[in-house]
PDB file of C-alpha atoms in Angstrom:
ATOM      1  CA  UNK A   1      45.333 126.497 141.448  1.00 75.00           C
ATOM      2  CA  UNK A   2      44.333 128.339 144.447  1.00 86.00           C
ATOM      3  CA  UNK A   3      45.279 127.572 147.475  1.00 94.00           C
ATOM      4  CA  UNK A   4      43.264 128.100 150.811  1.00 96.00           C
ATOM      5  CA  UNK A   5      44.973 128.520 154.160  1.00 96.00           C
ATOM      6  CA  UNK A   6      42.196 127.769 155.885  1.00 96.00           C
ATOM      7  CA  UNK A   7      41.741 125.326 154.417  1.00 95.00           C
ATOM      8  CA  UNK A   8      45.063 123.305 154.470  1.00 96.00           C
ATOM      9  CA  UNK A   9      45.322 123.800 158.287  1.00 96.00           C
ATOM     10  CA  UNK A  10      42.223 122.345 158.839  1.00 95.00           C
ATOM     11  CA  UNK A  11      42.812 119.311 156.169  1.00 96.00           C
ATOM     12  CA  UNK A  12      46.166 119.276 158.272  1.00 97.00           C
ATOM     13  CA  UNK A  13      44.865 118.544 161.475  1.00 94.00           C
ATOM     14  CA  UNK A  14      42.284 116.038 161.146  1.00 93.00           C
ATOM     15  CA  UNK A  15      44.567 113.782 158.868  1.00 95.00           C
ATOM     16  CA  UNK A  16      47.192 114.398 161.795  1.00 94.00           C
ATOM     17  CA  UNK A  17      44.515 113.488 164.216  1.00 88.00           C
ATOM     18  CA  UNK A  18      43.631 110.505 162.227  1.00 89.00           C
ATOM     19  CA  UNK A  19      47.048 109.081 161.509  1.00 90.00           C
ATOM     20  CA  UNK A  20      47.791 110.193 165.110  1.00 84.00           C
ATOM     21  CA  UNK A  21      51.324 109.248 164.531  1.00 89.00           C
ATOM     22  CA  UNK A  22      52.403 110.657 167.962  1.00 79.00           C
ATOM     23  CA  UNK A  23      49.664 107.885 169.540  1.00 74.00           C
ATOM     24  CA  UNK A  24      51.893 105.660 167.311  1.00 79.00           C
ATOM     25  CA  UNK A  25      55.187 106.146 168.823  1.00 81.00           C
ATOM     26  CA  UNK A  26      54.708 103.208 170.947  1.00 74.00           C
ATOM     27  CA  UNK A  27      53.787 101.088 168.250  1.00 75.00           C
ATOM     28  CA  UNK A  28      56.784 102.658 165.770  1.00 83.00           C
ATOM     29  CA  UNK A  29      59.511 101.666 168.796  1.00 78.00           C
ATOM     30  CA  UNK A  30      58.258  97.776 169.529  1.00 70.00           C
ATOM     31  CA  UNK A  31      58.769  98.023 165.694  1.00 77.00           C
ATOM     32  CA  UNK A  32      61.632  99.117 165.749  1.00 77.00           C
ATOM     33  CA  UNK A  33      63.541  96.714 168.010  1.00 71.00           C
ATOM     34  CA  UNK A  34      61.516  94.050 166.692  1.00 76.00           C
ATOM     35  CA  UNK A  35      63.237  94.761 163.074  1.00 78.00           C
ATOM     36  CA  UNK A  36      66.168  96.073 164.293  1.00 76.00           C
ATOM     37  CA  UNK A  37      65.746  98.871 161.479  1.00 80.00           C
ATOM     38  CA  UNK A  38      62.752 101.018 160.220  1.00 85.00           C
ATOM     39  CA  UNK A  39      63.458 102.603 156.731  1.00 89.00           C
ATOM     40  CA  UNK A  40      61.575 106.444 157.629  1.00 91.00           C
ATOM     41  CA  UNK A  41      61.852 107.698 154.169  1.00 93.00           C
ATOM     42  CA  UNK A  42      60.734 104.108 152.883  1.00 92.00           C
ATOM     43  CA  UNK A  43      57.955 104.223 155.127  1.00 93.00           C
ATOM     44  CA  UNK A  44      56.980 107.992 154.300  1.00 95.00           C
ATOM     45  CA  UNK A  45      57.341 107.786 150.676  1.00 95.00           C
ATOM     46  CA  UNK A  46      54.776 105.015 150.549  1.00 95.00           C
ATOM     47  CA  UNK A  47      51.807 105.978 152.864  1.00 95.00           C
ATOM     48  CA  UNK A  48      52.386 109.518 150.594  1.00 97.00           C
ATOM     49  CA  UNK A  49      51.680 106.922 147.524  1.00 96.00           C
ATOM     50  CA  UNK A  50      48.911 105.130 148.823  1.00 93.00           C
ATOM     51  CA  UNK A  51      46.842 108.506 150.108  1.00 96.00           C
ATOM     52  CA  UNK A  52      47.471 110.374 146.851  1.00 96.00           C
ATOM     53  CA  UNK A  53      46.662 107.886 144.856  1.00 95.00           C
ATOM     54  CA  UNK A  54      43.378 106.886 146.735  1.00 92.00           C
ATOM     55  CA  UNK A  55      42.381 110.680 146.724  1.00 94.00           C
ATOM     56  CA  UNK A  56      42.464 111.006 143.003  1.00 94.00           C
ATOM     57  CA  UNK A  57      41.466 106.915 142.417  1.00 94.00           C
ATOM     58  CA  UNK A  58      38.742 106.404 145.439  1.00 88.00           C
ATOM     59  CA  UNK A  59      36.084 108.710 144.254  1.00 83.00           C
ATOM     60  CA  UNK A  60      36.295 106.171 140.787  1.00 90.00           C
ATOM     61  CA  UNK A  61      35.917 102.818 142.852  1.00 86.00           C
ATOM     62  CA  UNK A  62      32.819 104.603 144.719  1.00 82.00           C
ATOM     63  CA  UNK A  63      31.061 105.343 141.121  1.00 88.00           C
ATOM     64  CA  UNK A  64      32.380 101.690 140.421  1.00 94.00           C
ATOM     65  CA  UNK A  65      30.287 100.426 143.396  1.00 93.00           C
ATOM     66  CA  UNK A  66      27.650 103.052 143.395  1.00 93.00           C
ATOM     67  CA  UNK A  67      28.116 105.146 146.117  1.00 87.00           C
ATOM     68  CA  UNK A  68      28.643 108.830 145.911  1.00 83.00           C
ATOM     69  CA  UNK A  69      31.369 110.994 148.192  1.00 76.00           C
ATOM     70  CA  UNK A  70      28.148 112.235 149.971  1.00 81.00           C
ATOM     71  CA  UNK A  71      27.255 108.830 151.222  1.00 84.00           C
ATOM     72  CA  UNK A  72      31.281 107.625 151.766  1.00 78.00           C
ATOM     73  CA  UNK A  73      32.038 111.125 153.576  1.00 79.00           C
ATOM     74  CA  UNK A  74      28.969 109.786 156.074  1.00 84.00           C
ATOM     75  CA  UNK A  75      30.303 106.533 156.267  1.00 83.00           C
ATOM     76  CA  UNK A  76      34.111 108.190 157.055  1.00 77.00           C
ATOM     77  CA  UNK A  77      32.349 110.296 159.425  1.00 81.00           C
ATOM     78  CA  UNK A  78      31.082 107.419 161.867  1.00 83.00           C
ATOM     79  CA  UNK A  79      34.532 105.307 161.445  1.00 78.00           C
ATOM     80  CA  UNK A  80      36.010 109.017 162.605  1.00 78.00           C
ATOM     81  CA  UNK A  81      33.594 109.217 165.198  1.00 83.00           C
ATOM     82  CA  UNK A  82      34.605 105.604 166.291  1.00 80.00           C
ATOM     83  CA  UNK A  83      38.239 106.096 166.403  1.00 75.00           C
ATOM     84  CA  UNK A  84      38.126 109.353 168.040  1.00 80.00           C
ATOM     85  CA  UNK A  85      36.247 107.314 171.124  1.00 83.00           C
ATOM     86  CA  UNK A  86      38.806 104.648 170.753  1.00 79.00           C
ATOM     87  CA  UNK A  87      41.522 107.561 170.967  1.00 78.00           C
ATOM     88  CA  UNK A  88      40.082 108.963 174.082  1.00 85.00           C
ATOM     89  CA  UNK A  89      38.923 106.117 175.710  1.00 85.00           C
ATOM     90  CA  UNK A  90      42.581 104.214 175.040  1.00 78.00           C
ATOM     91  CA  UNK A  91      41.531 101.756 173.455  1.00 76.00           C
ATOM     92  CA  UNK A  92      43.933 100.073 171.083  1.00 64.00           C
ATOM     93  CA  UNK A  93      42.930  99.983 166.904  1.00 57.00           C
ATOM     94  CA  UNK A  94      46.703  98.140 165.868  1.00 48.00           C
ATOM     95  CA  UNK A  95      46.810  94.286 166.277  1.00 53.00           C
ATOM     96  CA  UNK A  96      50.593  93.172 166.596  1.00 50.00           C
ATOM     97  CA  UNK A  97      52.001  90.972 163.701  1.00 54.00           C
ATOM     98  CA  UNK A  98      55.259  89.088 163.182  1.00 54.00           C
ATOM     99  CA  UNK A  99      56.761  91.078 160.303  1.00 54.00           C
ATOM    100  CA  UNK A 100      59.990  90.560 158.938  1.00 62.00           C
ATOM    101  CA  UNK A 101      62.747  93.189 159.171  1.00 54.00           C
ATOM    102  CA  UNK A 102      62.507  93.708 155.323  1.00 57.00           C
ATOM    103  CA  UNK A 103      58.679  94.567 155.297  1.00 76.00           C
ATOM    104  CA  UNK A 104      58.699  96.149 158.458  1.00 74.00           C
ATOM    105  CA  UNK A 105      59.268  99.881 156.689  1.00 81.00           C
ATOM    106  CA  UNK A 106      55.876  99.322 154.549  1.00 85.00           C
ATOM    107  CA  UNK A 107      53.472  96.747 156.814  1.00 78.00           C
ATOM    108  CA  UNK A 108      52.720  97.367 159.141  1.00 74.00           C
ATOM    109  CA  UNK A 109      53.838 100.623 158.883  1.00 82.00           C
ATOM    110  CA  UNK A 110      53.427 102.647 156.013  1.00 86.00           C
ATOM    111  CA  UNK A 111      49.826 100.284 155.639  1.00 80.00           C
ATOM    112  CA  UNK A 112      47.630 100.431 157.206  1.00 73.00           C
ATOM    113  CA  UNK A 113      49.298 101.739 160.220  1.00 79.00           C
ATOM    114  CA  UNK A 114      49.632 105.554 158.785  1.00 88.00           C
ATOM    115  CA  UNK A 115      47.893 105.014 155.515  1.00 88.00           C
ATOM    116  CA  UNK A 116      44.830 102.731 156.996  1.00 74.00           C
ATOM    117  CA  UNK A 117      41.426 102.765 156.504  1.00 70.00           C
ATOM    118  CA  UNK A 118      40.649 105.956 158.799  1.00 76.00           C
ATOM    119  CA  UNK A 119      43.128 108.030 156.673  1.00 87.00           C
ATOM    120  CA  UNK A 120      41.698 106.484 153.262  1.00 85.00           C
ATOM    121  CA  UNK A 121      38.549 107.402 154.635  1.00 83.00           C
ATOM    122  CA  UNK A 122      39.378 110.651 155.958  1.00 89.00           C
ATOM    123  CA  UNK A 123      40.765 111.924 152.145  1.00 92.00           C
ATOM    124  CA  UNK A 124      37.094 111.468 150.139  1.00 86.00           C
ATOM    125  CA  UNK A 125      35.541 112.874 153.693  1.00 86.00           C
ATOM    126  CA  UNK A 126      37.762 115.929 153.252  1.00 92.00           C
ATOM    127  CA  UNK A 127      37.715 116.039 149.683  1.00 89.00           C
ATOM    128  CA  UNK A 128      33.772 116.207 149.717  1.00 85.00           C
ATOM    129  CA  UNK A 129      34.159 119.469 150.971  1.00 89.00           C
ATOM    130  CA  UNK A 130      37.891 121.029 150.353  1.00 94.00           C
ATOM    131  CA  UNK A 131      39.964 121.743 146.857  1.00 95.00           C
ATOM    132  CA  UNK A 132      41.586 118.911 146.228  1.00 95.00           C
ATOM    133  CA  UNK A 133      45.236 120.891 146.226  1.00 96.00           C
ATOM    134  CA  UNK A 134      44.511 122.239 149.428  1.00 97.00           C
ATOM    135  CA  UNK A 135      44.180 117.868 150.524  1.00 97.00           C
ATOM    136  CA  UNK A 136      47.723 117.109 148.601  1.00 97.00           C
ATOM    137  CA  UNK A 137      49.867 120.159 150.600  1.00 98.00           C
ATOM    138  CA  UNK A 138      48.187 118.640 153.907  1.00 97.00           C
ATOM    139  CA  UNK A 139      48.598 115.006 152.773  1.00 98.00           C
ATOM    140  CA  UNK A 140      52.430 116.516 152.057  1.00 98.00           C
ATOM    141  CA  UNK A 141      52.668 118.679 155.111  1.00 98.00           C
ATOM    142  CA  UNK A 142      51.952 115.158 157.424  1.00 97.00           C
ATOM    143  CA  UNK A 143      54.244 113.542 155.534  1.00 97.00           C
ATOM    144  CA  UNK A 144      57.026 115.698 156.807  1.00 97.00           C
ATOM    145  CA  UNK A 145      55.732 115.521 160.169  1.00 96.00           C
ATOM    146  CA  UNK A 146      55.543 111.518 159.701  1.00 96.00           C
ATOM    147  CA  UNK A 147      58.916 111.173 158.634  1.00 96.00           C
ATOM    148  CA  UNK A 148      60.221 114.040 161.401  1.00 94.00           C
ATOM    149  CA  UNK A 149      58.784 111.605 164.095  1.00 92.00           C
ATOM    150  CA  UNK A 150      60.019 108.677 162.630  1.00 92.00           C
ATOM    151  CA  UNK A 151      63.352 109.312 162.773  1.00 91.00           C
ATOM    152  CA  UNK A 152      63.279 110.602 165.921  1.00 91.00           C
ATOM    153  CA  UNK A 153      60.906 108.190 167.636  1.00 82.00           C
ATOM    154  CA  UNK A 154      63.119 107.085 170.175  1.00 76.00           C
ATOM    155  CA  UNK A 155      63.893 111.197 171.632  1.00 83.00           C
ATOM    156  CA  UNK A 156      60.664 111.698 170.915  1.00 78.00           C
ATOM    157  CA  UNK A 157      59.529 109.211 173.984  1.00 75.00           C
ATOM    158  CA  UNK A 158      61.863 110.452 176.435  1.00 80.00           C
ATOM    159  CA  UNK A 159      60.989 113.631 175.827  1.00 86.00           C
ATOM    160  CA  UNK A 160      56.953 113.285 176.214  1.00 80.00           C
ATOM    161  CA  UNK A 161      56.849 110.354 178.423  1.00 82.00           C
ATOM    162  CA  UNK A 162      53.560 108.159 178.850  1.00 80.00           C
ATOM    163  CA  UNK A 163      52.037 110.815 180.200  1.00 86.00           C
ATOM    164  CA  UNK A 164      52.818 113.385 177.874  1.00 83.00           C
ATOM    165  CA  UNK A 165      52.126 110.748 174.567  1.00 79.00           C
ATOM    166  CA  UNK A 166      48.620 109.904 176.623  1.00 79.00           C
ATOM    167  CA  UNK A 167      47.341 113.337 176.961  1.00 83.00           C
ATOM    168  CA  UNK A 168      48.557 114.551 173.209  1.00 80.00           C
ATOM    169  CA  UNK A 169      46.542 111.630 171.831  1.00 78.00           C
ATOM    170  CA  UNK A 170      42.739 112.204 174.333  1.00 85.00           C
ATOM    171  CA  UNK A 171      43.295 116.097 172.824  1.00 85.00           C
ATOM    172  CA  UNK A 172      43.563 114.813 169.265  1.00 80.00           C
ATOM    173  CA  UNK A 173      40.701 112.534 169.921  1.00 81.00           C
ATOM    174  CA  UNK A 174      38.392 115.420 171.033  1.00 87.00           C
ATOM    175  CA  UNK A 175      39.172 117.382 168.311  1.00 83.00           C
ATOM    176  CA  UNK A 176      38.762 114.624 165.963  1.00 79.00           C
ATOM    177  CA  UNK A 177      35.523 113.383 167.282  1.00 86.00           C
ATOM    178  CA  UNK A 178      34.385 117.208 166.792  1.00 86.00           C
ATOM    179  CA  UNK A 179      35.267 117.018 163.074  1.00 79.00           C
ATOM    180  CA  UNK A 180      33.537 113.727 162.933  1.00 82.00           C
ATOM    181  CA  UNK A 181      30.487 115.687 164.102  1.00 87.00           C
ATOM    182  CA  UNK A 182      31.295 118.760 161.708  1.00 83.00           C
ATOM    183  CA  UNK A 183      31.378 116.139 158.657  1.00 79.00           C
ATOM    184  CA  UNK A 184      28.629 114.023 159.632  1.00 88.00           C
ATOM    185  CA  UNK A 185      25.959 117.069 159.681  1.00 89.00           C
ATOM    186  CA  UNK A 186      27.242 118.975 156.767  1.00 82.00           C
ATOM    187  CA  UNK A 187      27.304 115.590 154.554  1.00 83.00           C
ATOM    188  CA  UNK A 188      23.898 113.884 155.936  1.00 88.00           C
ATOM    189  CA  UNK A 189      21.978 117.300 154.809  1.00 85.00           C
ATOM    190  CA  UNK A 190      23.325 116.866 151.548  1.00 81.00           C
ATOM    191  CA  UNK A 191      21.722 113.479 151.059  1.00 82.00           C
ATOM    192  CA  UNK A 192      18.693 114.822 151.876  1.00 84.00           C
ATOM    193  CA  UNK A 193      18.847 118.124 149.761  1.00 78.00           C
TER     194      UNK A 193
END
């Protein structure tokens, strides 16, 4: 097992971008005091779950349905390209939901909310191209970063204001919809090789 710096940062970044759990922070608070209690750890533990086991388990359902990572990495490439335009534009992807306090932790939270489609998505895009270790310390490394904001949610929003939370999530869009770009090309020229 060798691991790649490179890499990791960049797997780091666009799952970051994707899961864009700072753009979130408004969504984790009305969660919040609608449950009265968010379980971080809870929360963290199982959108860790879900992506690992999709990375190693999603390339298997593709062969099931017979497409290859080529053809899903394209497909993952346009719903990046789509959410990056939703990120910059402001446009909202979460539909509110009653939940109950007790699933609050895991839905909407942990699924599909940090471990959604985009991020399921995002894993076979990346993997098509990065070592699959070099995926797990970046899926691991956001899961810190999840749970970090999490628990501090509330702080977090005083401390960045609207303002600040708006222009951190239109910078993560850019550099998402450039990486949509960057795996669209590379992936498309494969299907044609």
């Amino acid at each position: 097992m060798v691991l790649n710096f490179k890499e990791i940062v960049t797997a780091t970044m666009v799952l970051f971008a994707v899961i864009d759990i700072i753009g979130n922070i408004p969504i984790i608070i009305g969660l919040r005091e609608k449950a009265g209690h968010i379980n971080s750890m809870k929360a963290s533990i199982i959108a860790a779950i879900v992506m690992i086991v999709f990375l190693f388990l999603g390339e298997s359902i593709l062969k099931l349905i017979g497409v290859n990572v080529n053809e899903f990495a394209v497909a993952g490439a346009l719903i990046l390209f789509f959410i990056a335009l939703e990120m910059i534009l402001g446009v909202t992807l979460f539909k509110e939901e009653d939940t109950s306090p007790d699933m609050a932790s895991i839905f909407p939270l942990a699924f599909p909310l940090l471990a959604g489609p985009g991020s399921l998505t995002t894993l076979l895009s990346l993997r098509a191209e990065y070592a699959i270790e070099n995926i797990i310390v970046a899926i691991l490394i956001n899961i810190v970063i999840i749970f970090a904001v999490l628990k501090t949610s509330g702080k977090l929003q005083k401390f960045l204001g609207k303002n600040g939370i708006a222009v951190i999530q239109k910078i993560f869009g850019v550099i998402l919809l450039a990486i949509a770009v960057k795996l669209f090309t590379s992936n498309i020229q494969e299907l044609f090789n």
